[in-house]
Amino acid sequence: MSFKKINLVKPIERAIAEEGYTVPTPIQQQAIPIILDRKDLLGCAQTGTGKTAAFAVPILQILYNEKNLRDKKRIIYSLIVTPTRELAVQIGESFSNYGKYTGLKNAVVFGGVPQKAQTDKLRAGVDILVATPGRLLDLINQKFISLKDIKLFVLDEADRMLDMGFINDVKKIIAKLPAKRQSLFFSATMPSEIVKLANTILVNPVKVEVTPESPTVEAIQQGVYHVAKPDKKALLIHLLKDPAITSALVFTRTKHGADIVARKLNKAKIFAESIHGNKSQNARQRALNNFKAKQTRVLVATDIAARGIDIDELSHVINYEIPNIPETYVHRIGRTGRAGLGGTALSLCDTEERSYLKEINKLISKPIPVIENHPFVSNKKSEEINKPSEKSKPHAKLKSSKHVDSSKPNKSNRRNKVSKRAWTNRDGN
Ligand code: AMP
């Protein structure tokens, strides 16, 4: 199926073509017609599936088609609420890219920066507002924003809103929306509290699910190293000496940990930057831009700072620490292998983290292959984690990858790069 079948208006079709998209991703194929049909939508999709365009493209089309019916004065007609500043910026950029020939304007508001630039933009008039919950409520209370004309509301990454403690803010925002509206609700996972929240927002929604069976993105090679905690830094440095790692996002559990790891890497002459919630918004954006522009090879981040970061062609995700929530693992590794590109996710697991690893293996329904050939092998055997069938062939799943033998950095190990233009539907359509 090509984008032609979706009947996009010319200005949007042109912008999409310029992005290099020819085939809609599965979530786009399903969601765009439903949204254009003006129905509520419950979307269960992980990051990297193309879900931003799945809602941004039809919203732009609806607004573009109704532009002439509305007042000359711009009013906020569509609101997208998302948990993190980085995601908000990215969604705003997506609206700007896909909508560049529509004449529609968007603004992005988020906390941690002075509000003046944001309120100036709002005063000049916008059609679409992308916001994080706290700053949105703040600007509503200051009367810079009114939600009374919202016709299209999107709640993005709802499960993360819950994890980050934003659920009450979200409820306050929903209470301010007009009752008559179209609502789109996206979440990577659907725990019962999220289903309850969705029921309060949506009216007769159409449910769209993308690969709910196996949450791990198929295109991603995975491997885990069992290593004693004190050896983790040395192992990380060892791994990053492999020139095949062209760009790596390294996850730590804490902000402090992110700074320490970045410092150690720099000491070892591996240029790295860190991003986390204690850094100023400008510092975070700068580090992110450097990483996206490939000026920084290694970015060390906490989950919240990295949530939803959209980096094209990220070759490796490295879990310096194993997340205690198994879904977080899926979110983390979803940073690589985006838009049909391959990628590698490596995890460093110490003895204390083995119970977390067990939970992850359960969630993804197959154990992450253990990589035993490295200089810092932990004394404790990995048998506790893996099923017997995996024990005899610890590298079975990674056989095709040269990363298996990490003690020998291999120049020829280039990941299998698939052109953005050649998006292949993972559902096999
Ligand atoms: P998202 O899940 O919205 O964060 O999107 C993940 C990545 O997929 C982004 O880099 C998008 O630019 C890219 N993308 C989205 N839709 C398509 C498409 N139809 N074809 C190729 N790439 C896409």
GROMACS .gro file of C-alpha atoms and ligand atoms in nm:
model
  452
    1MET     CA    1   0.000   0.000   0.000
    2SER     CA    2   0.133   0.342  -0.087
    3PHE     CA    3   0.046   0.682   0.056
    4LYS     CA    4  -0.145   0.749  -0.269
    5LYS     CA    5  -0.422   0.513  -0.151
    6ILE     CA    6  -0.483   0.727   0.158
    7ASN     CA    7  -0.589   1.026  -0.053
    8LEU     CA    8  -0.385   1.289   0.114
    9VAL     CA    9  -0.427   1.648   0.003
   10LYS     CA   10  -0.153   1.767  -0.231
   11PRO     CA   11   0.040   1.988   0.015
   12ILE     CA   12   0.070   1.702   0.263
   13GLU     CA   13   0.142   1.441  -0.001
   14ARG     CA   14   0.426   1.658  -0.126
   15ALA     CA   15   0.578   1.706   0.220
   16ILE     CA   16   0.554   1.332   0.296
   17ALA     CA   17   0.731   1.253  -0.031
   18GLU     CA   18   1.005   1.499   0.059
   19GLU     CA   19   1.050   1.317   0.391
   20GLY     CA   20   1.126   1.008   0.183
   21TYR     CA   21   0.817   0.815   0.298
   22THR     CA   22   0.653   0.608   0.026
   23VAL     CA   23   0.480   0.330   0.215
   24PRO     CA   24   0.278   0.402   0.529
   25THR     CA   25   0.386   0.200   0.833
   26PRO     CA   26   0.130  -0.048   0.972
   27ILE     CA   27   0.008   0.195   1.238
   28GLN     CA   28  -0.026   0.467   0.973
   29GLN     CA   29  -0.215   0.237   0.736
   30GLN     CA   30  -0.463   0.156   1.007
   31ALA     CA   31  -0.491   0.482   1.198
   32ILE     CA   32  -0.491   0.751   0.927
   33PRO     CA   33  -0.821   0.646   0.759
   34ILE     CA   34  -0.992   0.606   1.100
   35ILE     CA   35  -0.884   0.952   1.212
   36LEU     CA   36  -0.986   1.107   0.878
   37ASP     CA   37  -1.323   0.940   0.933
   38ARG     CA   38  -1.346   1.150   1.251
   39LYS     CA   39  -1.357   0.853   1.489
   40ASP     CA   40  -1.193   0.824   1.830
   41LEU     CA   41  -0.888   0.600   1.833
   42LEU     CA   42  -0.714   0.382   2.090
   43GLY     CA   43  -0.367   0.313   1.953
   44CYS     CA   44  -0.142   0.053   2.111
   45ALA     CA   45   0.194   0.109   1.948
   46GLN     CA   46   0.553   0.129   2.063
   47THR     CA   47   0.790   0.406   1.961
   48GLY     CA   48   0.960   0.363   1.627
   49THR     CA   49   0.643   0.245   1.456
   50GLY     CA   50   0.576   0.579   1.290
   51LYS     CA   51   0.298   0.673   1.528
   52THR     CA   52   0.374   1.046   1.522
   53ALA     CA   53   0.288   1.069   1.152
   54ALA     CA   54  -0.006   0.834   1.217
   55PHE     CA   55  -0.176   1.114   1.408
   56ALA     CA   56   0.000   1.426   1.274
   57VAL     CA   57  -0.080   1.363   0.906
   58PRO     CA   58  -0.458   1.320   0.945
   59ILE     CA   59  -0.480   1.609   1.194
   60LEU     CA   60  -0.308   1.835   0.940
   61GLN     CA   61  -0.539   1.712   0.667
   62ILE     CA   62  -0.855   1.772   0.874
   63LEU     CA   63  -0.740   2.120   0.973
   64TYR     CA   64  -0.633   2.202   0.618
   65ASN     CA   65  -0.970   2.097   0.477
   66GLU     CA   66  -1.161   2.297   0.735
   67LYS     CA   67  -0.937   2.602   0.721
   68ASN     CA   68  -1.176   2.802   0.509
   69LEU     CA   69  -1.471   2.718   0.731
   70ARG     CA   70  -1.303   2.866   1.035
   71ASP     CA   71  -1.252   3.226   1.142
   72LYS     CA   72  -0.970   3.421   0.988
   73LYS     CA   73  -0.813   3.441   1.333
   74ARG     CA   74  -0.610   3.135   1.427
   75ILE     CA   75  -0.744   2.939   1.722
   76ILE     CA   76  -0.598   2.631   1.889
   77TYR     CA   77  -0.798   2.361   1.722
   78SER     CA   78  -0.580   2.062   1.805
   79LEU     CA   79  -0.391   1.978   2.125
   80ILE     CA   80  -0.128   1.706   2.163
   81VAL     CA   81  -0.017   1.629   2.518
   82THR     CA   82   0.303   1.429   2.559
   83PRO     CA   83   0.511   1.348   2.868
   84THR     CA   84   0.858   1.485   2.791
   85ARG     CA   85   1.009   1.802   2.652
   86GLU     CA   86   1.213   1.611   2.395
   87LEU     CA   87   0.906   1.432   2.265
   88ALA     CA   88   0.715   1.759   2.249
   89VAL     CA   89   0.992   1.919   2.041
   90GLN     CA   90   1.002   1.619   1.809
   91ILE     CA   91   0.626   1.613   1.759
   92GLY     CA   92   0.632   1.986   1.687
   93GLU     CA   93   0.906   1.929   1.428
   94SER     CA   94   0.699   1.652   1.269
   95PHE     CA   95   0.398   1.884   1.239
   96SER     CA   96   0.621   2.153   1.087
   97ASN     CA   97   0.771   1.906   0.838
   98TYR     CA   98   0.451   1.734   0.728
   99GLY     CA   99   0.254   2.059   0.734
  100LYS     CA  100   0.508   2.290   0.569
  101TYR     CA  101   0.289   2.350   0.261
  102THR     CA  102  -0.043   2.372   0.446
  103GLY     CA  103  -0.004   2.717   0.602
  104LEU     CA  104  -0.096   2.567   0.939
  105LYS     CA  105   0.104   2.676   1.241
  106ASN     CA  106   0.204   2.487   1.552
  107ALA     CA  107   0.363   2.584   1.883
  108VAL     CA  108   0.535   2.369   2.140
  109VAL     CA  109   0.521   2.447   2.512
  110PHE     CA  110   0.718   2.267   2.784
  111GLY     CA  111   0.868   2.349   3.122
  112GLY     CA  112   1.227   2.410   3.226
  113VAL     CA  113   1.276   2.714   3.002
  114PRO     CA  114   1.148   3.073   3.030
  115GLN     CA  115   0.794   3.097   2.898
  116LYS     CA  116   0.829   3.423   2.700
  117ALA     CA  117   0.927   3.274   2.363
  118GLN     CA  118   0.640   3.027   2.396
  119THR     CA  119   0.378   3.288   2.492
  120ASP     CA  120   0.497   3.518   2.209
  121LYS     CA  121   0.434   3.238   1.964
  122LEU     CA  122   0.092   3.166   2.113
  123ARG     CA  123  -0.001   3.535   2.089
  124ALA     CA  124   0.086   3.535   1.720
  125GLY     CA  125  -0.171   3.258   1.674
  126VAL     CA  126  -0.138   2.882   1.626
  127ASP     CA  127  -0.366   2.605   1.499
  128ILE     CA  128  -0.192   2.314   1.671
  129LEU     CA  129  -0.044   2.306   2.020
  130VAL     CA  130   0.199   2.041   2.143
  131ALA     CA  131   0.252   2.050   2.519
  132THR     CA  132   0.383   1.876   2.826
  133PRO     CA  133   0.124   1.866   3.107
  134GLY     CA  134   0.282   2.096   3.371
  135ARG     CA  135   0.359   2.394   3.146
  136LEU     CA  136   0.026   2.358   2.970
  137LEU     CA  137  -0.168   2.386   3.297
  138ASP     CA  138   0.055   2.673   3.404
  139LEU     CA  139  -0.015   2.871   3.084
  140ILE     CA  140  -0.387   2.789   3.104
  141ASN     CA  141  -0.394   2.927   3.460
  142GLN     CA  142  -0.218   3.241   3.337
  143LYS     CA  143  -0.483   3.271   3.062
  144PHE     CA  144  -0.233   3.243   2.777
  145ILE     CA  145  -0.408   2.928   2.655
  146SER     CA  146  -0.773   2.835   2.631
  147LEU     CA  147  -0.881   2.483   2.542
  148LYS     CA  148  -1.242   2.577   2.466
  149ASP     CA  149  -1.206   2.541   2.088
  150ILE     CA  150  -1.017   2.209   2.082
  151LYS     CA  151  -1.175   1.975   1.831
  152LEU     CA  152  -0.892   1.721   1.809
  153PHE     CA  153  -0.714   1.599   2.120
  154VAL     CA  154  -0.421   1.356   2.132
  155LEU     CA  155  -0.286   1.194   2.446
  156ASP     CA  156   0.053   1.052   2.354
  157GLU     CA  157   0.254   0.793   2.551
  158ALA     CA  158  -0.019   0.755   2.812
  159ASP     CA  159   0.159   0.474   2.999
  160ARG     CA  160   0.463   0.695   3.042
  161MET     CA  161   0.242   0.974   3.179
  162LEU     CA  162   0.139   0.728   3.448
  163ASP     CA  163   0.500   0.620   3.520
  164MET     CA  164   0.608   0.981   3.548
  165GLY     CA  165   0.329   1.077   3.788
  166PHE     CA  166   0.150   1.309   3.543
  167ILE     CA  167  -0.183   1.134   3.557
  168ASN     CA  168  -0.353   1.396   3.778
  169ASP     CA  169  -0.232   1.676   3.553
  170VAL     CA  170  -0.368   1.485   3.255
  171LYS     CA  171  -0.705   1.449   3.427
  172LYS     CA  172  -0.711   1.824   3.498
  173ILE     CA  173  -0.640   1.895   3.131
  174ILE     CA  174  -0.912   1.658   3.013
  175ALA     CA  175  -1.162   1.830   3.243
  176LYS     CA  176  -1.094   2.156   3.056
  177LEU     CA  177  -1.158   2.015   2.709
  178PRO     CA  178  -1.492   2.062   2.534
  179ALA     CA  179  -1.712   1.752   2.556
  180LYS     CA  180  -1.765   1.749   2.181
  181ARG     CA  181  -1.429   1.659   2.032
  182GLN     CA  182  -1.237   1.381   1.860
  183SER     CA  183  -0.982   1.207   2.084
  184LEU     CA  184  -0.683   0.992   2.000
  185PHE     CA  185  -0.510   0.794   2.272
  186PHE     CA  186  -0.170   0.631   2.225
  187SER     CA  187   0.013   0.403   2.465
  188ALA     CA  188   0.288   0.146   2.417
  189THR     CA  189   0.141  -0.074   2.691
  190MET     CA  190  -0.213  -0.103   2.821
  191PRO     CA  191  -0.208  -0.170   3.198
  192SER     CA  192  -0.552  -0.161   3.363
  193GLU     CA  193  -0.514   0.196   3.489
  194ILE     CA  194  -0.443   0.312   3.134
  195VAL     CA  195  -0.747   0.128   3.001
  196LYS     CA  196  -0.956   0.302   3.270
  197LEU     CA  197  -0.816   0.640   3.171
  198ALA     CA  198  -0.880   0.569   2.802
  199ASN     CA  199  -1.242   0.487   2.884
  200THR     CA  200  -1.289   0.830   3.041
  201ILE     CA  201  -1.149   1.008   2.734
  202LEU     CA  202  -1.270   0.813   2.432
  203VAL     CA  203  -1.616   0.758   2.288
  204ASN     CA  204  -1.666   0.435   2.091
  205PRO     CA  205  -1.301   0.420   1.994
  206VAL     CA  206  -1.160   0.207   1.716
  207LYS     CA  207  -0.873   0.002   1.853
  208VAL     CA  208  -0.552  -0.021   1.657
  209GLU     CA  209  -0.270  -0.245   1.773
  210VAL     CA  210   0.073  -0.291   1.625
  211THR     CA  211   0.267  -0.610   1.704
  212PRO     CA  212   0.123  -0.654   2.053
  213GLU     CA  213   0.233  -1.018   2.063
  214SER     CA  214   0.607  -0.963   2.065
  215PRO     CA  215   0.692  -0.622   2.203
  216THR     CA  216   1.059  -0.645   2.104
  217VAL     CA  217   1.123  -0.486   1.769
  218GLU     CA  218   1.211  -0.774   1.541
  219ALA     CA  219   1.487  -0.597   1.353
  220ILE     CA  220   1.698  -0.550   1.667
  221GLN     CA  221   1.982  -0.787   1.756
  222GLN     CA  222   2.003  -0.834   2.130
  223GLY     CA  223   2.271  -0.961   2.366
  224VAL     CA  224   2.345  -0.955   2.737
  225TYR     CA  225   2.683  -0.958   2.916
  226HIS     CA  226   2.701  -1.098   3.268
  227VAL     CA  227   2.953  -0.881   3.448
  228ALA     CA  228   3.039  -0.786   3.805
  229LYS     CA  229   2.919  -0.438   3.893
  230PRO     CA  230   3.270  -0.290   3.947
  231ASP     CA  231   3.372  -0.412   3.597
  232LYS     CA  232   3.086  -0.246   3.412
  233LYS     CA  233   3.273   0.071   3.322
  234ALA     CA  234   3.571  -0.121   3.187
  235LEU     CA  235   3.343  -0.347   2.984
  236LEU     CA  236   3.156  -0.048   2.843
  237ILE     CA  237   3.483   0.116   2.739
  238HIS     CA  238   3.594  -0.213   2.585
  239LEU     CA  239   3.270  -0.243   2.388
  240LEU     CA  240   3.282   0.114   2.266
  241LYS     CA  241   3.627   0.057   2.119
  242ASP     CA  242   3.450  -0.139   1.849
  243PRO     CA  243   3.438   0.095   1.547
  244ALA     CA  244   3.123  -0.084   1.429
  245ILE     CA  245   2.941   0.109   1.700
  246THR     CA  246   2.881   0.424   1.500
  247SER     CA  247   2.639   0.579   1.749
  248ALA     CA  248   2.537   0.451   2.089
  249LEU     CA  249   2.272   0.557   2.333
  250VAL     CA  250   2.380   0.435   2.677
  251PHE     CA  251   2.113   0.409   2.946
  252THR     CA  252   2.176   0.456   3.315
  253ARG     CA  253   1.917   0.437   3.592
  254THR     CA  254   2.010   0.764   3.762
  255LYS     CA  255   2.104   1.116   3.657
  256HIS     CA  256   2.417   1.099   3.869
  257GLY     CA  257   2.506   0.766   3.707
  258ALA     CA  258   2.472   0.922   3.360
  259ASP     CA  259   2.722   1.195   3.451
  260ILE     CA  260   2.970   0.948   3.602
  261VAL     CA  261   2.959   0.715   3.301
  262ALA     CA  262   3.000   1.005   3.055
  263ARG     CA  263   3.298   1.134   3.256
  264LYS     CA  264   3.464   0.789   3.262
  265LEU     CA  265   3.420   0.751   2.887
  266ASN     CA  266   3.570   1.091   2.817
  267LYS     CA  267   3.866   0.999   3.039
  268ALA     CA  268   3.910   0.692   2.820
  269LYS     CA  269   3.908   0.924   2.513
  270ILE     CA  270   3.562   0.814   2.404
  271PHE     CA  271   3.374   1.137   2.350
  272ALA     CA  272   3.042   1.121   2.528
  273GLU     CA  273   2.776   1.360   2.651
  274SER     CA  274   2.498   1.302   2.902
  275ILE     CA  275   2.137   1.417   2.917
  276HIS     CA  276   1.903   1.401   3.213
  277GLY     CA  277   1.641   1.601   3.396
  278ASN     CA  278   1.889   1.802   3.604
  279LYS     CA  279   2.044   1.961   3.296
  280SER     CA  280   1.897   2.278   3.155
  281GLN     CA  281   1.665   2.236   2.861
  282ASN     CA  282   1.917   2.413   2.638
  283ALA     CA  283   2.201   2.184   2.746
  284ARG     CA  284   1.984   1.879   2.678
  285GLN     CA  285   1.879   2.002   2.338
  286ARG     CA  286   2.240   2.088   2.249
  287ALA     CA  287   2.363   1.742   2.349
  288LEU     CA  288   2.080   1.583   2.156
  289ASN     CA  289   2.151   1.790   1.846
  290ASN     CA  290   2.522   1.699   1.862
  291PHE     CA  291   2.428   1.334   1.885
  292LYS     CA  292   2.178   1.354   1.600
  293ALA     CA  293   2.435   1.537   1.386
  294LYS     CA  294   2.684   1.256   1.465
  295GLN     CA  295   2.922   1.500   1.634
  296THR     CA  296   2.888   1.298   1.953
  297ARG     CA  297   2.920   0.923   1.916
  298VAL     CA  298   2.796   0.829   2.261
  299LEU     CA  299   2.504   0.981   2.447
  300VAL     CA  300   2.446   0.869   2.805
  301ALA     CA  301   2.088   0.918   2.917
  302THR     CA  302   1.830   0.837   3.180
  303ASP     CA  303   1.500   0.686   3.068
  304ILE     CA  304   1.298   0.999   3.113
  305ALA     CA  305   1.542   1.216   2.918
  306ALA     CA  306   1.564   0.962   2.638
  307ARG     CA  307   1.197   0.879   2.618
  308GLY     CA  308   1.084   0.881   2.259
  309ILE     CA  309   1.403   1.038   2.130
  310ASP     CA  310   1.391   0.993   1.758
  311ILE     CA  311   1.740   0.946   1.620
  312ASP     CA  312   1.766   0.818   1.269
  313GLU     CA  313   2.029   0.554   1.220
  314LEU     CA  314   2.118   0.489   1.582
  315SER     CA  315   2.333   0.176   1.561
  316HIS     CA  316   2.343   0.068   1.927
  317VAL     CA  317   2.149   0.094   2.248
  318ILE     CA  318   2.350  -0.010   2.552
  319ASN     CA  319   2.179  -0.080   2.882
  320TYR     CA  320   2.452   0.006   3.129
  321GLU     CA  321   2.200  -0.086   3.394
  322ILE     CA  322   1.911  -0.326   3.352
  323PRO     CA  323   1.578  -0.148   3.401
  324ASN     CA  324   1.364  -0.273   3.691
  325ILE     CA  325   1.046  -0.233   3.484
  326PRO     CA  326   1.056  -0.484   3.197
  327GLU     CA  327   0.854  -0.260   2.960
  328THR     CA  328   1.127   0.001   2.996
  329TYR     CA  329   1.366  -0.243   2.829
  330VAL     CA  330   1.138  -0.257   2.527
  331HIS     CA  331   1.111   0.121   2.516
  332ARG     CA  332   1.487   0.158   2.544
  333ILE     CA  333   1.582  -0.083   2.270
  334GLY     CA  334   1.312   0.067   2.049
  335ARG     CA  335   1.541   0.372   2.011
  336THR     CA  336   1.739   0.167   1.761
  337GLY     CA  337   1.591  -0.040   1.479
  338ARG     CA  338   1.364   0.252   1.389
  339ALA     CA  339   1.168   0.282   1.070
  340GLY     CA  340   1.269  -0.064   0.952
  341LEU     CA  341   1.642  -0.012   1.009
  342GLY     CA  342   1.839  -0.281   1.193
  343GLY     CA  343   2.018  -0.214   1.518
  344THR     CA  344   2.181  -0.377   1.818
  345ALA     CA  345   2.084  -0.363   2.184
  346LEU     CA  346   2.345  -0.476   2.438
  347SER     CA  347   2.284  -0.507   2.811
  348LEU     CA  348   2.529  -0.521   3.100
  349CYS     CA  349   2.386  -0.728   3.383
  350ASP     CA  350   2.537  -0.766   3.730
  351THR     CA  351   2.424  -1.025   3.984
  352GLU     CA  352   2.182  -0.788   4.158
  353GLU     CA  353   2.007  -0.721   3.830
  354ARG     CA  354   1.944  -1.080   3.733
  355SER     CA  355   1.589  -1.080   3.865
  356TYR     CA  356   1.515  -0.779   3.639
  357LEU     CA  357   1.662  -0.969   3.345
  358LYS     CA  358   1.437  -1.265   3.422
  359GLU     CA  359   1.132  -1.038   3.409
  360ILE     CA  360   1.246  -0.894   3.074
  361ASN     CA  361   1.301  -1.241   2.931
  362LYS     CA  362   0.949  -1.331   3.041
  363LEU     CA  363   0.800  -1.021   2.878
  364ILE     CA  364   0.973  -1.066   2.545
  365SER     CA  365   0.900  -1.442   2.561
  366LYS     CA  366   1.249  -1.548   2.464
  367PRO     CA  367   1.570  -1.503   2.658
  368ILE     CA  368   1.812  -1.239   2.542
  369PRO     CA  369   2.116  -1.433   2.411
  370VAL     CA  370   2.409  -1.428   2.654
  371ILE     CA  371   2.743  -1.311   2.518
  372GLU     CA  372   3.010  -1.498   2.708
  373ASN     CA  373   3.315  -1.415   2.508
  374HIS     CA  374   3.436  -1.098   2.677
  375PRO     CA  375   3.722  -1.008   2.911
  376PHE     CA  376   3.508  -0.936   3.218
  377VAL     CA  377   3.299  -1.250   3.250
  378SER     CA  378   3.122  -1.260   3.583
  379ASN     CA  379   3.195  -1.567   3.800
  380LYS     CA  380   2.830  -1.646   3.847
  381LYS     CA  381   2.709  -1.858   3.560
  382SER     CA  382   2.433  -1.735   3.338
  383GLU     CA  383   2.239  -2.063   3.364
  384GLU     CA  384   2.015  -1.909   3.628
  385ILE     CA  385   1.875  -1.679   3.367
  386ASN     CA  386   1.848  -1.877   3.050
  387LYS     CA  387   1.652  -2.186   2.964
  388PRO     CA  388   1.860  -2.504   2.914
  389SER     CA  389   1.820  -2.494   2.537
  390GLU     CA  390   1.988  -2.154   2.531
  391LYS     CA  391   2.268  -2.271   2.758
  392SER     CA  392   2.433  -2.497   2.511
  393LYS     CA  393   2.424  -2.235   2.236
  394PRO     CA  394   2.457  -1.905   2.414
  395HIS     CA  395   2.507  -1.707   2.094
  396ALA     CA  396   2.249  -1.881   1.887
  397LYS     CA  397   2.032  -1.576   1.829
  398LEU     CA  398   2.326  -1.356   1.750
  399LYS     CA  399   2.506  -1.595   1.522
  400SER     CA  400   2.464  -1.366   1.224
  401SER     CA  401   2.615  -1.076   1.413
  402LYS     CA  402   2.985  -1.017   1.452
  403HIS     CA  403   2.908  -0.857   1.787
  404VAL     CA  404   2.899  -1.199   1.945
  405ASP     CA  405   3.271  -1.204   1.988
  406SER     CA  406   3.305  -0.867   2.144
  407SER     CA  407   3.663  -0.927   2.246
  408LYS     CA  408   3.757  -0.876   1.880
  409PRO     CA  409   3.625  -0.548   1.749
  410ASN     CA  410   3.530  -0.613   1.388
  411LYS     CA  411   3.542  -0.343   1.128
  412SER     CA  412   3.320  -0.527   0.888
  413ASN     CA  413   3.035  -0.525   1.132
  414ARG     CA  414   2.807  -0.276   0.968
  415ARG     CA  415   2.444  -0.313   1.043
  416ASN     CA  416   2.203  -0.410   0.779
  417LYS     CA  417   2.085  -0.073   0.664
  418VAL     CA  418   1.753  -0.054   0.491
  419SER     CA  419   1.657   0.262   0.312
  420LYS     CA  420   1.383   0.474   0.470
  421ARG     CA  421   1.215   0.463   0.133
  422ALA     CA  422   1.192   0.089   0.146
  423TRP     CA  423   0.983   0.061   0.459
  424THR     CA  424   0.870  -0.296   0.484
  425ASN     CA  425   0.555  -0.365   0.671
  426ARG     CA  426   0.651  -0.576   0.971
  427ASP     CA  427   0.312  -0.740   0.959
  428GLY     CA  428   0.411  -0.870   0.620
  429ASN     CA  429   0.153  -0.667   0.425
  430AMP     P1  430   0.785   0.753   1.544
  430AMP     O1  431   0.739   0.616   1.586
  430AMP     O2  432   0.670   0.842   1.513
  430AMP     O3  433   0.878   0.813   1.645
  430AMP     O4  434   0.865   0.738   1.405
  430AMP     C1  435   0.986   0.668   1.395
  430AMP     C2  436   1.067   0.703   1.273
  430AMP     O5  437   1.004   0.653   1.156
  430AMP     C3  438   1.087   0.852   1.248
  430AMP     O6  439   1.224   0.870   1.221
  430AMP     C4  440   1.006   0.884   1.126
  430AMP     O7  441   1.068   0.984   1.049
  430AMP     C5  442   1.008   0.750   1.051
  430AMP     N1  443   0.887   0.726   0.969
  430AMP     C6  444   0.761   0.750   1.004
  430AMP     N2  445   0.677   0.711   0.906
  430AMP     C7  446   0.752   0.660   0.805
  430AMP     C8  447   0.723   0.603   0.677
  430AMP     N3  448   0.599   0.588   0.633
  430AMP     N4  449   0.827   0.562   0.601
  430AMP     C9  450   0.953   0.575   0.646
  430AMP     N5  451   0.988   0.628   0.766
  430AMP    C10  452   0.889   0.669   0.847
   0.00000   0.00000   0.00000
